mmCIF file of C-alpha atoms in Angstrom:
data_model
loop_
_atom_site.group_PDB
_atom_site.id
_atom_site.type_symbol
_atom_site.label_atom_id
_atom_site.label_comp_id
_atom_site.label_asym_id
_atom_site.label_seq_id
_atom_site.Cartn_x
_atom_site.Cartn_y
_atom_site.Cartn_z
ATOM 1 C CA UNK A 1 63.535 -23.350 -7.222
ATOM 2 C CA UNK A 2 60.678 -24.112 -9.613
ATOM 3 C CA UNK A 3 58.558 -25.494 -6.772
ATOM 4 C CA UNK A 4 59.199 -22.312 -4.743
ATOM 5 C CA UNK A 5 58.176 -20.020 -7.610
ATOM 6 C CA UNK A 6 55.158 -22.146 -8.332
ATOM 7 C CA UNK A 7 54.121 -22.012 -4.658
ATOM 8 C CA UNK A 8 54.501 -18.226 -4.490
ATOM 9 C CA UNK A 9 52.515 -17.841 -7.721
ATOM 10 C CA UNK A 10 49.707 -19.981 -6.320
ATOM 11 C CA UNK A 11 49.631 -17.948 -3.118
ATOM 12 C CA UNK A 12 49.546 -14.735 -5.174
ATOM 13 C CA UNK A 13 46.593 -16.007 -7.175
ATOM 14 C CA UNK A 14 44.801 -17.006 -4.002
ATOM 15 C CA UNK A 15 45.381 -13.561 -2.497
ATOM 16 C CA UNK A 16 44.091 -11.885 -5.673
ATOM 17 C CA UNK A 17 41.008 -14.118 -5.688
ATOM 18 C CA UNK A 18 40.366 -13.305 -2.027
ATOM 19 C CA UNK A 19 40.567 -9.582 -2.743
ATOM 20 C CA UNK A 20 38.140 -9.916 -5.634
ATOM 21 C CA UNK A 21 35.762 -11.952 -3.475
ATOM 22 C CA UNK A 22 35.896 -9.350 -0.703
ATOM 23 C CA UNK A 23 35.213 -6.601 -3.220
ATOM 24 C CA UNK A 24 32.238 -8.515 -4.579
ATOM 25 C CA UNK A 25 30.860 -9.058 -1.077
ATOM 26 C CA UNK A 26 31.207 -5.355 -0.252
ATOM 27 C CA UNK A 27 29.487 -4.415 -3.505
ATOM 28 C CA UNK A 28 26.577 -6.743 -2.719
ATOM 29 C CA UNK A 29 26.346 -5.350 0.811
ATOM 30 C CA UNK A 30 25.544 -1.912 -0.620
ATOM 31 C CA UNK A 31 23.400 -2.692 -3.651
ATOM 32 C CA UNK A 32 20.514 -0.518 -4.800
ATOM 33 C CA UNK A 33 17.476 -1.521 -2.740
ATOM 34 C CA UNK A 34 13.877 -0.495 -3.368
ATOM 35 C CA UNK A 35 10.780 -0.912 -1.188
ATOM 36 C CA UNK A 36 8.525 -3.791 -2.215
ATOM 37 C CA UNK A 37 5.947 -1.463 -3.760
ATOM 38 C CA UNK A 38 8.428 0.163 -6.163
ATOM 39 C CA UNK A 39 8.731 -2.734 -8.562
ATOM 40 C CA UNK A 40 8.089 -4.030 -12.051
ATOM 41 C CA UNK A 41 4.439 -3.845 -13.213
ATOM 42 C CA UNK A 42 3.687 -0.985 -10.810
ATOM 43 C CA UNK A 43 1.506 2.015 -11.625
ATOM 44 C CA UNK A 44 2.630 5.610 -11.130
ATOM 45 C CA UNK A 45 0.029 8.341 -10.765
ATOM 46 C CA UNK A 46 -0.763 10.059 -14.043
ATOM 47 C CA UNK A 47 -0.798 13.855 -14.378
ATOM 48 C CA UNK A 48 1.007 14.278 -11.053
ATOM 49 C CA UNK A 49 4.629 14.222 -9.861
ATOM 50 C CA UNK A 50 5.787 10.885 -8.412
ATOM 51 C CA UNK A 51 8.507 10.142 -5.866
ATOM 52 C CA UNK A 52 10.838 7.166 -6.318
ATOM 53 C CA UNK A 53 13.056 6.298 -3.380
ATOM 54 C CA UNK A 54 15.341 3.601 -2.022
ATOM 55 C CA UNK A 55 18.778 2.993 -0.572
ATOM 56 C CA UNK A 56 22.299 2.519 -1.936
ATOM 57 C CA UNK A 57 25.872 2.920 -0.758
ATOM 58 C CA UNK A 58 26.180 6.138 1.283
ATOM 59 C CA UNK A 59 26.917 9.168 -0.929
ATOM 60 C CA UNK A 60 26.375 7.181 -4.135
ATOM 61 C CA UNK A 61 25.482 9.114 -7.296
ATOM 62 C CA UNK A 62 22.425 7.655 -9.026
ATOM 63 C CA UNK A 63 20.541 8.279 -12.235
ATOM 64 C CA UNK A 64 16.924 7.288 -12.796
ATOM 65 C CA UNK A 65 16.011 6.981 -16.479
ATOM 66 C CA UNK A 66 12.552 6.567 -17.986
ATOM 67 C CA UNK A 67 10.828 7.519 -21.216
ATOM 68 C CA UNK A 68 13.963 9.194 -22.561
ATOM 69 C CA UNK A 69 14.522 11.412 -19.507
ATOM 70 C CA UNK A 70 17.226 11.204 -16.837
ATOM 71 C CA UNK A 71 16.827 12.310 -13.218
ATOM 72 C CA UNK A 72 19.867 12.485 -10.890
ATOM 73 C CA UNK A 73 19.840 11.584 -7.196
ATOM 74 C CA UNK A 74 22.449 11.378 -4.455
ATOM 75 C CA UNK A 75 22.302 8.994 -1.493
ATOM 76 C CA UNK A 76 22.773 10.637 1.882
ATOM 77 C CA UNK A 77 25.164 9.512 4.616
ATOM 78 C CA UNK A 78 22.783 6.678 5.576
ATOM 79 C CA UNK A 79 22.334 5.533 1.966
ATOM 80 C CA UNK A 80 18.800 6.892 1.482
ATOM 81 C CA UNK A 81 17.911 8.625 -1.766
ATOM 82 C CA UNK A 82 14.802 9.920 -3.512
ATOM 83 C CA UNK A 83 13.908 11.637 -6.747
ATOM 84 C CA UNK A 84 10.766 13.363 -7.964
ATOM 85 C CA UNK A 85 9.549 12.439 -11.448
ATOM 86 C CA UNK A 86 7.765 15.445 -12.977
ATOM 87 C CA UNK A 87 4.225 15.261 -14.306
ATOM 88 C CA UNK A 88 3.842 13.114 -17.439
ATOM 89 C CA UNK A 89 0.895 13.835 -19.716
ATOM 90 C CA UNK A 90 0.558 10.359 -21.282
ATOM 91 C CA UNK A 91 -0.576 7.143 -19.616
ATOM 92 C CA UNK A 92 -1.335 3.486 -20.247
ATOM 93 C CA UNK A 93 1.748 2.629 -22.329
ATOM 94 C CA UNK A 94 4.223 0.288 -20.577
ATOM 95 C CA UNK A 95 7.803 1.485 -20.136
ATOM 96 C CA UNK A 96 10.931 0.602 -18.157
ATOM 97 C CA UNK A 97 12.755 2.457 -15.395
ATOM 98 C CA UNK A 98 16.534 2.005 -15.209
ATOM 99 C CA UNK A 99 18.331 3.008 -12.004
ATOM 100 C CA UNK A 100 22.116 3.243 -12.286
ATOM 101 C CA UNK A 101 24.714 4.057 -9.619
ATOM 102 C CA UNK A 102 28.409 4.772 -9.430
ATOM 103 C CA UNK A 103 28.608 2.336 -6.505
ATOM 104 C CA UNK A 104 26.229 -0.519 -7.354
ATOM 105 C CA UNK A 105 24.817 -2.616 -10.169
ATOM 106 C CA UNK A 106 21.949 -1.140 -12.183
ATOM 107 C CA UNK A 107 18.342 -2.081 -11.456
ATOM 108 C CA UNK A 108 15.642 -2.246 -14.135
ATOM 109 C CA UNK A 109 11.899 -2.107 -13.491
ATOM 110 C CA UNK A 110 9.825 -3.279 -16.449
ATOM 111 C CA UNK A 111 6.170 -3.077 -17.507
ATOM 112 C CA UNK A 112 5.518 0.150 -15.568
ATOM 113 C CA UNK A 113 2.626 2.424 -16.567
ATOM 114 C CA UNK A 114 1.077 5.737 -15.588
ATOM 115 C CA UNK A 115 -2.543 5.543 -14.456
ATOM 116 C CA UNK A 116 -4.701 6.193 -11.387
ATOM 117 C CA UNK A 117 -3.387 4.778 -8.096
ATOM 118 C CA UNK A 118 -6.100 3.976 -5.531
ATOM 119 C CA UNK A 119 -5.549 2.906 -1.901
ATOM 120 C CA UNK A 120 -8.312 0.562 -0.660
ATOM 121 C CA UNK A 121 -8.563 -0.146 3.065
ATOM 122 C CA UNK A 122 -10.882 -1.185 5.890
ATOM 123 C CA UNK A 123 -12.019 -4.356 7.634
ATOM 124 C CA UNK A 124 -13.690 -7.470 6.199
ATOM 125 C CA UNK A 125 -15.973 -5.356 4.027
ATOM 126 C CA UNK A 126 -12.911 -4.347 2.014
ATOM 127 C CA UNK A 127 -10.923 -7.531 2.642
ATOM 128 C CA UNK A 128 -13.671 -9.774 1.186
ATOM 129 C CA UNK A 129 -12.045 -11.347 -1.854
ATOM 130 C CA UNK A 130 -13.390 -11.895 -5.349
ATOM 131 C CA UNK A 131 -13.303 -15.635 -4.639
ATOM 132 C CA UNK A 132 -16.070 -15.119 -2.045
ATOM 133 C CA UNK A 133 -18.464 -13.319 -4.405
ATOM 134 C CA UNK A 134 -21.267 -14.541 -6.650
ATOM 135 C CA UNK A 135 -20.073 -15.773 -10.066
ATOM 136 C CA UNK A 136 -16.472 -15.580 -8.874
ATOM 137 C CA UNK A 137 -15.286 -18.107 -11.477
ATOM 138 C CA UNK A 138 -16.644 -15.948 -14.308
ATOM 139 C CA UNK A 139 -15.095 -12.828 -12.782
ATOM 140 C CA UNK A 140 -11.701 -14.500 -12.562
ATOM 141 C CA UNK A 141 -11.878 -15.836 -16.117
ATOM 142 C CA UNK A 142 -12.939 -12.446 -17.494
ATOM 143 C CA UNK A 143 -10.051 -10.672 -15.766
ATOM 144 C CA UNK A 144 -7.864 -11.316 -18.820
ATOM 145 C CA UNK A 145 -9.836 -8.527 -20.519
ATOM 146 C CA UNK A 146 -8.537 -6.077 -17.910
ATOM 147 C CA UNK A 147 -4.895 -7.172 -17.796
ATOM 148 C CA UNK A 148 -3.747 -4.072 -19.675
ATOM 149 C CA UNK A 149 -5.828 -1.663 -17.579
ATOM 150 C CA UNK A 150 -5.726 -2.947 -13.987
ATOM 151 C CA UNK A 151 -2.664 -3.729 -11.850
ATOM 152 C CA UNK A 152 -2.893 -5.121 -8.310
ATOM 153 C CA UNK A 153 -0.827 -4.804 -5.126
ATOM 154 C CA UNK A 154 -1.954 -6.405 -1.853
ATOM 155 C CA UNK A 155 -0.321 -5.616 1.486
ATOM 156 C CA UNK A 156 0.161 -8.795 3.508
ATOM 157 C CA UNK A 157 -1.017 -9.196 7.102
ATOM 158 C CA UNK A 158 1.304 -10.449 9.820
ATOM 159 C CA UNK A 159 1.345 -11.231 13.533
ATOM 160 C CA UNK A 160 4.253 -8.772 13.694
ATOM 161 C CA UNK A 161 1.774 -5.931 13.103
ATOM 162 C CA UNK A 162 -0.006 -6.224 16.459
ATOM 163 C CA UNK A 163 2.179 -3.600 18.129
ATOM 164 C CA UNK A 164 4.080 -1.454 15.637
ATOM 165 C CA UNK A 165 4.850 1.829 17.381
ATOM 166 C CA UNK A 166 6.633 3.793 14.635
ATOM 167 C CA UNK A 167 5.862 4.388 10.938
ATOM 168 C CA UNK A 168 7.571 1.769 8.776
ATOM 169 C CA UNK A 169 9.153 2.191 5.338
ATOM 170 C CA UNK A 170 8.172 -1.135 3.788
ATOM 171 C CA UNK A 171 5.960 -4.206 4.109
ATOM 172 C CA UNK A 172 5.775 -7.699 2.663
ATOM 173 C CA UNK A 173 3.097 -7.880 -0.053
ATOM 174 C CA UNK A 174 0.882 -10.935 -0.314
ATOM 175 C CA UNK A 175 0.305 -10.020 -3.977
ATOM 176 C CA UNK A 176 3.247 -8.050 -5.462
ATOM 177 C CA UNK A 177 2.509 -5.608 -8.254
ATOM 178 C CA UNK A 178 1.019 -7.650 -11.082
ATOM 179 C CA UNK A 179 -1.512 -7.402 -13.875
ATOM 180 C CA UNK A 180 -5.057 -8.563 -13.225
ATOM 181 C CA UNK A 181 -5.316 -12.245 -14.156
ATOM 182 C CA UNK A 182 -7.314 -15.389 -13.299
ATOM 183 C CA UNK A 183 -4.603 -16.309 -10.773
ATOM 184 C CA UNK A 184 -4.289 -12.927 -9.017
ATOM 185 C CA UNK A 185 -7.847 -11.545 -9.017
ATOM 186 C CA UNK A 186 -9.561 -14.261 -6.874
ATOM 187 C CA UNK A 187 -7.544 -13.389 -3.764
ATOM 188 C CA UNK A 188 -7.873 -9.631 -4.175
ATOM 189 C CA UNK A 189 -10.394 -7.257 -2.555
ATOM 190 C CA UNK A 190 -13.691 -7.605 -4.440
ATOM 191 C CA UNK A 191 -14.862 -4.047 -3.812
ATOM 192 C CA UNK A 192 -11.534 -2.563 -4.854
ATOM 193 C CA UNK A 193 -11.352 -4.670 -8.018
ATOM 194 C CA UNK A 194 -14.986 -4.120 -9.048
ATOM 195 C CA UNK A 195 -14.541 -0.365 -8.565
ATOM 196 C CA UNK A 196 -11.827 -0.269 -11.220
ATOM 197 C CA UNK A 197 -13.428 -2.907 -13.441
ATOM 198 C CA UNK A 198 -16.666 -0.964 -13.852
ATOM 199 C CA UNK A 199 -14.818 2.292 -14.518
ATOM 200 C CA UNK A 200 -12.734 0.606 -17.227
ATOM 201 C CA UNK A 201 -15.929 -0.820 -18.721
ATOM 202 C CA UNK A 202 -17.251 2.736 -18.975
ATOM 203 C CA UNK A 203 -13.967 4.188 -20.220
ATOM 204 C CA UNK A 204 -11.384 1.776 -21.705
ATOM 205 C CA UNK A 205 -8.774 4.548 -21.647
ATOM 206 C CA UNK A 206 -8.587 4.396 -17.842
ATOM 207 C CA UNK A 207 -5.733 2.537 -16.150
ATOM 208 C CA UNK A 208 -5.585 1.641 -12.466
ATOM 209 C CA UNK A 209 -3.063 0.624 -9.853
ATOM 210 C CA UNK A 210 -5.081 -0.837 -6.964
ATOM 211 C CA UNK A 211 -3.496 -1.186 -3.513
ATOM 212 C CA UNK A 212 -5.411 -3.416 -1.091
ATOM 213 C CA UNK A 213 -4.372 -2.818 2.534
ATOM 214 C CA UNK A 214 -7.152 -4.261 4.707
ATOM 215 C CA UNK A 215 -7.659 -6.534 7.723
ATOM 216 C CA UNK A 216 -10.948 -8.152 8.734
ATOM 217 C CA UNK A 217 -12.420 -7.428 12.138
ATOM 218 C CA UNK A 218 -10.389 -4.259 12.733
ATOM 219 C CA UNK A 219 -11.728 -1.056 14.254
ATOM 220 C CA UNK A 220 -10.779 2.363 12.914
ATOM 221 C CA UNK A 221 -8.280 3.220 15.699
ATOM 222 C CA UNK A 222 -5.451 0.904 14.503
ATOM 223 C CA UNK A 223 -5.653 2.590 11.075
ATOM 224 C CA UNK A 224 -5.415 6.148 12.442
ATOM 225 C CA UNK A 225 -2.206 8.136 12.750
ATOM 226 C CA UNK A 226 -1.385 9.493 16.247
ATOM 227 C CA UNK A 227 -2.255 13.099 15.397
ATOM 228 C CA UNK A 228 -5.735 12.157 14.205
ATOM 229 C CA UNK A 229 -6.255 10.010 17.314
ATOM 230 C CA UNK A 230 -5.343 12.983 19.484
ATOM 231 C CA UNK A 231 -7.820 15.193 17.646
ATOM 232 C CA UNK A 232 -10.701 12.864 18.464
ATOM 233 C CA UNK A 233 -9.487 12.102 21.979
ATOM 234 C CA UNK A 234 -8.612 8.453 21.381
ATOM 235 C CA UNK A 235 -4.804 8.502 21.445
ATOM 236 C CA UNK A 236 -4.547 6.436 24.629
ATOM 237 C CA UNK A 237 -7.505 4.137 24.056
ATOM 238 C CA UNK A 238 -7.338 0.620 22.697
ATOM 239 C CA UNK A 239 -9.726 -0.171 19.878
ATOM 240 C CA UNK A 240 -13.096 -1.647 20.859
ATOM 241 C CA UNK A 241 -13.403 -5.350 21.478
ATOM 242 C CA UNK A 242 -13.538 -7.490 18.371
ATOM 243 C CA UNK A 243 -16.826 -8.049 16.603
ATOM 244 C CA UNK A 244 -16.777 -11.603 17.924
ATOM 245 C CA UNK A 245 -17.289 -10.423 21.512
ATOM 246 C CA UNK A 246 -19.812 -7.748 20.630
ATOM 247 C CA UNK A 247 -21.941 -9.465 18.009
ATOM 248 C CA UNK A 248 -23.028 -12.899 19.154
ATOM 249 C CA UNK A 249 -24.316 -14.189 15.816
ATOM 250 C CA UNK A 250 -21.687 -16.800 14.740
ATOM 251 C CA UNK A 251 -22.819 -16.485 11.142
ATOM 252 C CA UNK A 252 -21.731 -12.863 10.821
ATOM 253 C CA UNK A 253 -18.611 -12.315 8.716
ATOM 254 C CA UNK A 254 -16.918 -10.406 11.560
ATOM 255 C CA UNK A 255 -17.565 -13.229 14.006
ATOM 256 C CA UNK A 256 -16.077 -15.749 11.594
ATOM 257 C CA UNK A 257 -12.986 -13.546 11.200
ATOM 258 C CA UNK A 258 -12.412 -13.349 14.930
ATOM 259 C CA UNK A 259 -12.692 -17.132 15.270
ATOM 260 C CA UNK A 260 -10.723 -18.072 12.183
ATOM 261 C CA UNK A 261 -8.018 -15.412 12.215
ATOM 262 C CA UNK A 262 -4.823 -15.186 14.248
ATOM 263 C CA UNK A 263 -5.112 -16.454 17.824
ATOM 264 C CA UNK A 264 -5.396 -12.990 19.383
ATOM 265 C CA UNK A 265 -8.045 -11.730 16.973
ATOM 266 C CA UNK A 266 -7.437 -8.632 14.847
ATOM 267 C CA UNK A 267 -4.922 -5.963 15.920
ATOM 268 C CA UNK A 268 -6.461 -3.424 18.289
ATOM 269 C CA UNK A 269 -3.715 -1.056 19.461
ATOM 270 C CA UNK A 270 -4.070 2.517 18.160
ATOM 271 C CA UNK A 271 -2.017 3.357 15.048
ATOM 272 C CA UNK A 272 -0.400 -0.086 14.755
ATOM 273 C CA UNK A 273 -1.851 -0.845 11.304
ATOM 274 C CA UNK A 274 -1.299 2.710 10.148
ATOM 275 C CA UNK A 275 2.379 2.323 11.075
ATOM 276 C CA UNK A 276 2.749 -1.131 9.493
ATOM 277 C CA UNK A 277 0.413 -1.195 6.474
ATOM 278 C CA UNK A 278 -0.274 2.438 5.491
ATOM 279 C CA UNK A 279 2.720 4.592 6.456
ATOM 280 C CA UNK A 280 5.132 2.830 4.052
ATOM 281 C CA UNK A 281 2.983 4.171 1.193
ATOM 282 C CA UNK A 282 3.042 7.799 2.360
ATOM 283 C CA UNK A 283 5.365 8.883 -0.459
ATOM 284 C CA UNK A 284 3.208 7.164 -3.101
ATOM 285 C CA UNK A 285 1.167 9.621 -5.135
ATOM 286 C CA UNK A 286 -2.508 8.600 -5.168
ATOM 287 C CA UNK A 287 -5.678 9.573 -7.006
ATOM 288 C CA UNK A 288 -8.097 8.514 -4.238
ATOM 289 C CA UNK A 289 -8.804 6.483 -1.093
ATOM 290 C CA UNK A 290 -11.518 3.799 -0.841
ATOM 291 C CA UNK A 291 -12.703 2.857 2.680
ATOM 292 C CA UNK A 292 -15.221 0.256 3.874
ATOM 293 C CA UNK A 293 -15.283 -0.315 7.635
ATOM 294 C CA UNK A 294 -17.411 0.356 10.694
ATOM 295 C CA UNK A 295 -18.936 -2.750 12.278
ATOM 296 C CA UNK A 296 -16.101 -3.056 14.779
ATOM 297 C CA UNK A 297 -16.868 0.458 16.043
ATOM 298 C CA UNK A 298 -20.643 0.065 16.070
ATOM 299 C CA UNK A 299 -20.666 -0.135 19.871
ATOM 300 C CA UNK A 300 -19.579 3.518 20.063
ATOM 301 C CA UNK A 301 -21.190 5.517 17.238
ATOM 302 C CA UNK A 302 -20.669 8.813 19.086
ATOM 303 C CA UNK A 303 -16.923 8.190 19.149
ATOM 304 C CA UNK A 304 -16.927 7.149 15.503
ATOM 305 C CA UNK A 305 -18.726 10.350 14.548
ATOM 306 C CA UNK A 306 -15.730 12.274 15.953
ATOM 307 C CA UNK A 307 -12.957 9.958 14.828
ATOM 308 C CA UNK A 308 -14.023 9.191 11.256
ATOM 309 C CA UNK A 309 -13.635 12.797 9.951
ATOM 310 C CA UNK A 310 -10.354 13.150 11.894
ATOM 311 C CA UNK A 311 -9.145 9.897 10.331
ATOM 312 C CA UNK A 312 -9.908 11.140 6.802
ATOM 313 C CA UNK A 313 -8.227 14.483 7.375
ATOM 314 C CA UNK A 314 -5.259 12.695 8.946
ATOM 315 C CA UNK A 315 -4.564 10.554 5.897
ATOM 316 C CA UNK A 316 -5.014 13.548 3.593
ATOM 317 C CA UNK A 317 -2.619 15.620 5.679
ATOM 318 C CA UNK A 318 0.019 12.867 5.665
ATOM 319 C CA UNK A 319 -0.102 12.516 1.877
ATOM 320 C CA UNK A 320 -0.031 16.297 1.511
ATOM 321 C CA UNK A 321 3.135 16.564 3.609
ATOM 322 C CA UNK A 322 4.859 13.486 2.175
ATOM 323 C CA UNK A 323 4.281 14.060 -1.531
ATOM 324 C CA UNK A 324 4.393 17.873 -1.322
ATOM 325 C CA UNK A 325 1.358 18.336 -3.546
ATOM 326 C CA UNK A 326 -1.050 20.957 -2.270
ATOM 327 C CA UNK A 327 -4.036 19.183 -3.838
ATOM 328 C CA UNK A 328 -3.453 16.080 -1.678
ATOM 329 C CA UNK A 329 -4.968 17.961 1.288
ATOM 330 C CA UNK A 330 -8.346 17.330 -0.359
ATOM 331 C CA UNK A 331 -7.586 13.974 -1.977
ATOM 332 C CA UNK A 332 -10.924 12.258 -2.806
ATOM 333 C CA UNK A 333 -11.984 9.854 -0.055
ATOM 334 C CA UNK A 334 -14.752 7.410 -0.969
ATOM 335 C CA UNK A 335 -16.453 5.369 1.741
ATOM 336 C CA UNK A 336 -19.341 2.905 1.874
ATOM 337 C CA UNK A 337 -21.955 3.113 4.606
ATOM 338 C CA UNK A 338 -22.626 -0.181 6.338
ATOM 339 C CA UNK A 339 -25.159 -2.435 4.683
ATOM 340 C CA UNK A 340 -28.039 -3.887 6.671
ATOM 341 C CA UNK A 341 -27.795 -7.262 8.409
ATOM 342 C CA UNK A 342 -31.235 -8.833 9.107
ATOM 343 C CA UNK A 343 -30.087 -10.388 12.386
ATOM 344 C CA UNK A 344 -28.397 -7.235 13.645
ATOM 345 C CA UNK A 345 -29.960 -4.155 12.070
ATOM 346 C CA UNK A 346 -32.152 -3.246 15.029
ATOM 347 C CA UNK A 347 -30.503 0.088 15.734
ATOM 348 C CA UNK A 348 -26.819 -0.752 16.147
ATOM 349 C CA UNK A 349 -25.849 -0.673 12.485
ATOM 350 C CA UNK A 350 -28.396 2.033 11.630
ATOM 351 C CA UNK A 351 -26.885 4.294 14.291
ATOM 352 C CA UNK A 352 -23.408 3.609 12.942
ATOM 353 C CA UNK A 353 -24.544 4.522 9.430
ATOM 354 C CA UNK A 354 -25.716 7.845 10.833
ATOM 355 C CA UNK A 355 -22.325 8.348 12.502
ATOM 356 C CA UNK A 356 -20.583 7.735 9.156
ATOM 357 C CA UNK A 357 -22.522 10.649 7.669
ATOM 358 C CA UNK A 358 -20.441 13.039 9.794
ATOM 359 C CA UNK A 359 -17.719 12.723 7.171
ATOM 360 C CA UNK A 360 -19.960 14.314 4.557
ATOM 361 C CA UNK A 361 -19.184 17.710 6.075
ATOM 362 C CA UNK A 362 -15.663 17.369 4.640
ATOM 363 C CA UNK A 363 -14.810 18.306 1.032
ATOM 364 C CA UNK A 364 -14.726 15.449 -1.490
#
């Protein structure tokens, strides 16, 4: 009799443990999930509303808490949720964001600040890292002075991005949100970093979140959204051949990229990099775009003269629609005209510089 009772008790305990394990597995299957760029150490745009979004169990009730304020959100039938954080007038002071749910464990994001969020993009001109610049060791060592003012996020490149046909919601960062430091700055875009560094030198009360989404050797077409491509008549055209095939000088940075990059060279299909490396950020409130690109389109300056303004207006329109801020339709767009190359500047690059000027007819 005692053995029978003992056996039944053991089976009861095992059944209870199994139920608890199943419950735990189900809870984990529907945990709060955030895109990679909504994370600790990130920067939210100062003086503007910001959208936070993610997924949870379908129909979950969430609360997003920061700086003493609570903002409710409800997941839809697919588990997606979003919340708009109203304009905050202070910036630079780190704080935490706590996301709670009636269905999942809470998530805490720490060391978040408000500042100016800048999206930097283009080909090797923008991709060129601090480690490839003059006095790079000094620049890396001195980055500790900017740790409080400059945060970095770098979008990773991948062979999976060669033919992405629909806008994505996330990407894998090669540098997750982090403060500027001697370990993170060397691999980051030099132009993007120096832009913020010099502005902080001039005004120590400025704080930046820099997003580097660039790929060497790429033409403008892979970065354009389909609507902008249609406006300039390039929606069905592949991007021009890589710089390697067009510029024979093996010492040129673009030629080195084409030889040393992935086996098929840089992505060339229209909109593929927009879909993979830009579209996930479309709900991120920005202060400006920085763009440095053009060599890979130098064989067709007439086409670039049409497509470059359409490209700028396309990105502005997307951010205007996604973040619902009327001022995003004229979001500042900074670009660098191509510098001269002694072995190549015999008309090709000069003509492309002239084509880039077409964008100056646009506001900001």
